[in-house]
PDB file of C-alpha atoms in Angstrom:
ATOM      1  CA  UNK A   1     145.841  67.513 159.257  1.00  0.00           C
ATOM      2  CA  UNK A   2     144.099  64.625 159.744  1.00  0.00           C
ATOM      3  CA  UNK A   3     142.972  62.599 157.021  1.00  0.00           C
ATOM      4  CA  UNK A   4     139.676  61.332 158.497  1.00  0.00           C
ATOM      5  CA  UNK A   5     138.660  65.603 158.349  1.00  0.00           C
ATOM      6  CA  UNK A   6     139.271  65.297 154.527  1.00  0.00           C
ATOM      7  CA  UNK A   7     136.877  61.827 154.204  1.00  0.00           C
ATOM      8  CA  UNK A   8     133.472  63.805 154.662  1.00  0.00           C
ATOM      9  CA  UNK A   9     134.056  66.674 152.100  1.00  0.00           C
ATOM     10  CA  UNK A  10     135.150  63.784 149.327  1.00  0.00           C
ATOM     11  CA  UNK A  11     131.608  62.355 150.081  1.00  0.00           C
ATOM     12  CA  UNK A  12     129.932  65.856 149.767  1.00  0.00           C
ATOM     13  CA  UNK A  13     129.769  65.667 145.762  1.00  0.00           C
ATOM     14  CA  UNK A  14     127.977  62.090 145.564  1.00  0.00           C
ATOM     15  CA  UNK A  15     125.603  63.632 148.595  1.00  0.00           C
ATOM     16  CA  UNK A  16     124.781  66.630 146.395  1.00  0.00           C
ATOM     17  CA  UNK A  17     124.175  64.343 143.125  1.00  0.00           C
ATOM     18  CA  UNK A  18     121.841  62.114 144.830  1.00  0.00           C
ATOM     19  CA  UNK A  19     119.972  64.340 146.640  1.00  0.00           C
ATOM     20  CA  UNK A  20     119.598  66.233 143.146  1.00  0.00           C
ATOM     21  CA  UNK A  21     118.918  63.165 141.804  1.00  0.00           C
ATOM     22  CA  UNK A  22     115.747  62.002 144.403  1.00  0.00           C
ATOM     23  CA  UNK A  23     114.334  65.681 143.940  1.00  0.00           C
ATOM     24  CA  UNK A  24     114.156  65.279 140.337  1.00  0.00           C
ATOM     25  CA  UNK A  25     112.974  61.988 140.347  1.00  0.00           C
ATOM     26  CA  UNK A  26     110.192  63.112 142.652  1.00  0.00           C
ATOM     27  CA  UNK A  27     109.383  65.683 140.105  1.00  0.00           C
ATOM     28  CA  UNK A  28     108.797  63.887 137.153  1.00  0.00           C
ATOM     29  CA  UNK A  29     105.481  62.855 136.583  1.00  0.00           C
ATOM     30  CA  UNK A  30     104.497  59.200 136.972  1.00  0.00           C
ATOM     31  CA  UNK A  31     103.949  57.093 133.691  1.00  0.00           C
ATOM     32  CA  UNK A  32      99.732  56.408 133.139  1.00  0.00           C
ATOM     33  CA  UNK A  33      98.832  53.439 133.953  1.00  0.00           C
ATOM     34  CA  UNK A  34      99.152  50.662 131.258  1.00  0.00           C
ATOM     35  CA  UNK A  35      95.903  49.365 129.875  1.00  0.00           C
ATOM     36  CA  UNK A  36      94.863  45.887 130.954  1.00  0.00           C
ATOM     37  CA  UNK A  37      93.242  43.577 129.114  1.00  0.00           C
ATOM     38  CA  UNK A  38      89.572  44.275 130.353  1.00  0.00           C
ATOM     39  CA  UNK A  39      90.444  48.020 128.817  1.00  0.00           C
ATOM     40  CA  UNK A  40      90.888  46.404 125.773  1.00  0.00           C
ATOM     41  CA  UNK A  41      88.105  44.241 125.715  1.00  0.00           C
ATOM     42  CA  UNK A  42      85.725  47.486 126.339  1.00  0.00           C
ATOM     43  CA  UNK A  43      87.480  49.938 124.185  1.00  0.00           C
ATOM     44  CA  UNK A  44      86.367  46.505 121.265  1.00  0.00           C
ATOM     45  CA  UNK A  45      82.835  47.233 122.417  1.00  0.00           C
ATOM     46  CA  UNK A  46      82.835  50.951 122.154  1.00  0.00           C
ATOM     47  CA  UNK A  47      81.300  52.713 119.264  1.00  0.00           C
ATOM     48  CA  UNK A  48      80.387  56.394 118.390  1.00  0.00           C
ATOM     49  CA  UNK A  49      76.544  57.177 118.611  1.00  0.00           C
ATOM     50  CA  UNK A  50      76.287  58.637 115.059  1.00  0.00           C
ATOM     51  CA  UNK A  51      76.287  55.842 112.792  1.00  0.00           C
ATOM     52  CA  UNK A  52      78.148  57.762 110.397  1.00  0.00           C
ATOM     53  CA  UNK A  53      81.076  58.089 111.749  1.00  0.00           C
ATOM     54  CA  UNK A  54      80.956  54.394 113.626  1.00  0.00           C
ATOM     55  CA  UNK A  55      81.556  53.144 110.218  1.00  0.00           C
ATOM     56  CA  UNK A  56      84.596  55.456 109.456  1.00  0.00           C
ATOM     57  CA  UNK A  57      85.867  54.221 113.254  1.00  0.00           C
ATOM     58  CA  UNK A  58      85.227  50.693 112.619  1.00  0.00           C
ATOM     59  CA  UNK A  59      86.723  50.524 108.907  1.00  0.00           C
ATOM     60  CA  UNK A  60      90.272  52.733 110.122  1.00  0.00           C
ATOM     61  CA  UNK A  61      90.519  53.625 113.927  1.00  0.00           C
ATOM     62  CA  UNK A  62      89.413  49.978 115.562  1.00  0.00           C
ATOM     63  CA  UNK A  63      92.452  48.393 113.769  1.00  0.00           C
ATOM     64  CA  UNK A  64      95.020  50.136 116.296  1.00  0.00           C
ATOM     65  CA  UNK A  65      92.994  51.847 119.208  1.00  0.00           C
ATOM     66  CA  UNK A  66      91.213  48.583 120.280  1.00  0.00           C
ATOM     67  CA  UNK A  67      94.776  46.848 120.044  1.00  0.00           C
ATOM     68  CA  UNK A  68      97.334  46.864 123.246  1.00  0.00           C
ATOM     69  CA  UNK A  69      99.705  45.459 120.417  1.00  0.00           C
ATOM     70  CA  UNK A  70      99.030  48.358 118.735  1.00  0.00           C
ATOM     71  CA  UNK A  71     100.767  50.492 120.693  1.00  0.00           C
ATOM     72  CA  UNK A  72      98.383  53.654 120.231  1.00  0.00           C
ATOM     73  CA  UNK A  73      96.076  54.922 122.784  1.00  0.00           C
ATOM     74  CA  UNK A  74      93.125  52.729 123.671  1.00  0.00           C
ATOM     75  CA  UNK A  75      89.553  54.027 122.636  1.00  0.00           C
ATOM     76  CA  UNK A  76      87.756  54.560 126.043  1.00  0.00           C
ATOM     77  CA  UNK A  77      91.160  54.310 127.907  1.00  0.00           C
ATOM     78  CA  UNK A  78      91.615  57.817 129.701  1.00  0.00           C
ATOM     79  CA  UNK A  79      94.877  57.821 131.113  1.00  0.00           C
ATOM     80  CA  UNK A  80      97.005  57.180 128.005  1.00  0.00           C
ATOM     81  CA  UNK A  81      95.107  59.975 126.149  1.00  0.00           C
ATOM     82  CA  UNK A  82      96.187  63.157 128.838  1.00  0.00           C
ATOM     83  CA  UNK A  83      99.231  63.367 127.664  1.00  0.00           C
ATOM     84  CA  UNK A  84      98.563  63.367 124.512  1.00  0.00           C
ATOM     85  CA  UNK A  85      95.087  65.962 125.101  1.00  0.00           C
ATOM     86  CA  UNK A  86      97.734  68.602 126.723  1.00  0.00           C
ATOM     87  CA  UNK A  87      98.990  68.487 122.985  1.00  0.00           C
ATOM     88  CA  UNK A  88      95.872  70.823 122.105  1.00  0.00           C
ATOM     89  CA  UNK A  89      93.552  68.858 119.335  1.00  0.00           C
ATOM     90  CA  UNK A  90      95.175  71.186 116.530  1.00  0.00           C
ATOM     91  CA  UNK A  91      98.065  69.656 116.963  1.00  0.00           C
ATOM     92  CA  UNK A  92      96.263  66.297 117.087  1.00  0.00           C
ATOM     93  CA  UNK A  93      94.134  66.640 113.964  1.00  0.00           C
ATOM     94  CA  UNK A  94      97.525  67.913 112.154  1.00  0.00           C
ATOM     95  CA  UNK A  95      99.009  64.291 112.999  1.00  0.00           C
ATOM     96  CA  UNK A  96      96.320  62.791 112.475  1.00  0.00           C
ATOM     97  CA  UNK A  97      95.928  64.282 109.050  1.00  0.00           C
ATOM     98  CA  UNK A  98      99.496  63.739 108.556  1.00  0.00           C
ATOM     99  CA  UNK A  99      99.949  60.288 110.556  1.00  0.00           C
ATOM    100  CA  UNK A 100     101.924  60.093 113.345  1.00  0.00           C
ATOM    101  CA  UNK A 101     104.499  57.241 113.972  1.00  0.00           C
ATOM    102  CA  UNK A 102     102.809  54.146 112.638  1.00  0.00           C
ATOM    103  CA  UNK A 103      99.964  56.167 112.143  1.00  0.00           C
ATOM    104  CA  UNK A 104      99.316  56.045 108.712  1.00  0.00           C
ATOM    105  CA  UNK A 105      97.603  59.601 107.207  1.00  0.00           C
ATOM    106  CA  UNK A 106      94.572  60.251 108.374  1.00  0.00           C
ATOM    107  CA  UNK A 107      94.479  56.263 110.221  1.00  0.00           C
ATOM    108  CA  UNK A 108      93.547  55.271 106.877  1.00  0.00           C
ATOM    109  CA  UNK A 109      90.218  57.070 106.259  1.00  0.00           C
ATOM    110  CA  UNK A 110      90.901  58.782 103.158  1.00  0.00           C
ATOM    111  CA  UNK A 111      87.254  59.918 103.093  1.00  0.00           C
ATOM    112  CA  UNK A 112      87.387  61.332 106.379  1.00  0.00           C
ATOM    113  CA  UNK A 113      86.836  65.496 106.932  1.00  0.00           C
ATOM    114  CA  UNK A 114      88.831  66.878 109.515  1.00  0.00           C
ATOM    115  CA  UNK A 115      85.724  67.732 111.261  1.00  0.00           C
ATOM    116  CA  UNK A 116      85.348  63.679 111.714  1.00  0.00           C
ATOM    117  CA  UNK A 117      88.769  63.414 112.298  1.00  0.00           C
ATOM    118  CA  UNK A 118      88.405  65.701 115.398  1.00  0.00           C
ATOM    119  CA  UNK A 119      85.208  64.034 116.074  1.00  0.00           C
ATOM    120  CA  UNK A 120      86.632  60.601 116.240  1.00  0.00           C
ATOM    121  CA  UNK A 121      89.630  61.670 118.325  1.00  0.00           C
ATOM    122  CA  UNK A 122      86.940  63.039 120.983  1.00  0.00           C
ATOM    123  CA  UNK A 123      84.909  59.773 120.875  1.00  0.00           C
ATOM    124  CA  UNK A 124      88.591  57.360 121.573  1.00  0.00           C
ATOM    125  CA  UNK A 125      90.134  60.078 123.811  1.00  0.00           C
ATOM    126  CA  UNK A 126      86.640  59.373 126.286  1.00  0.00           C
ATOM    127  CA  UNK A 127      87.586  57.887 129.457  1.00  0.00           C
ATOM    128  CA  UNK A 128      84.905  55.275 129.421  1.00  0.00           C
ATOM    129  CA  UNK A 129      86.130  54.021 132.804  1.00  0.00           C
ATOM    130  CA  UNK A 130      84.370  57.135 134.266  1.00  0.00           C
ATOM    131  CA  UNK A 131      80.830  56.944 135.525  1.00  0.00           C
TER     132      UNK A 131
END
């Protein structure tokens, strides 16, 4: 038997691991866009209506979530919050309340309810790039 028969079937596993390869790859979902610096410059200028709870947001939340340093979702900035929405908000006010990461507990508003918690969470998790 010919040895040029024997050539194609060697080839047949790498074939089968990259096809597997481009189908999963074409299944996984793309990362969000990363924030620019004109989202960070308006999630600096957003605030939440009640005055109340602006205070709490500008005294713990603005330190981090008006920061690309910061590594945590952008106030305002939509598509780095969806993943993190699909994690339900009870799971969301438990790490908040908790602190997640370099989350501190509660992003440092010890006087925070959880009922501001999840209120704040709702105000950054806005996609303020919408009309």
């Amino acid at each position: 038997m010919s040895h040029a028969l024997h050539r194609p079937i060697r080839r047949l596993p790498s074939l089968l691991t990259l096809a597997a390869a481009l189908v999963l790859t074409a299944c996984s979902p793309s990362p969000p866009p990363a924030p620019t610096a004109a989202d960070q410059a308006r999630a600096e200028q957003l605030r939440p209506a009640n005055a109340q709870l602006s205070e709490k947001y500008e005294r713990s939340c603005m330190v981090c979530h008006t920061q690309l340093a910061a590594n945590a979702p952008l106030t305002g900035f939509g598509p780095a919050w969806q993943p993190v929405l699909k994690q339900g908000m009870d799971t969301l006010l438990l790490h908040a309340e908790q602190g997640i990461r370099s989350m501190p507990p509660r992003g440092q508003c010890a006087d925070c309810s959880a009922e501001e918690l999840r209120s704040l969470i709702e105000f950054m998790a806005q996609d303020a790039s919408q009309p």
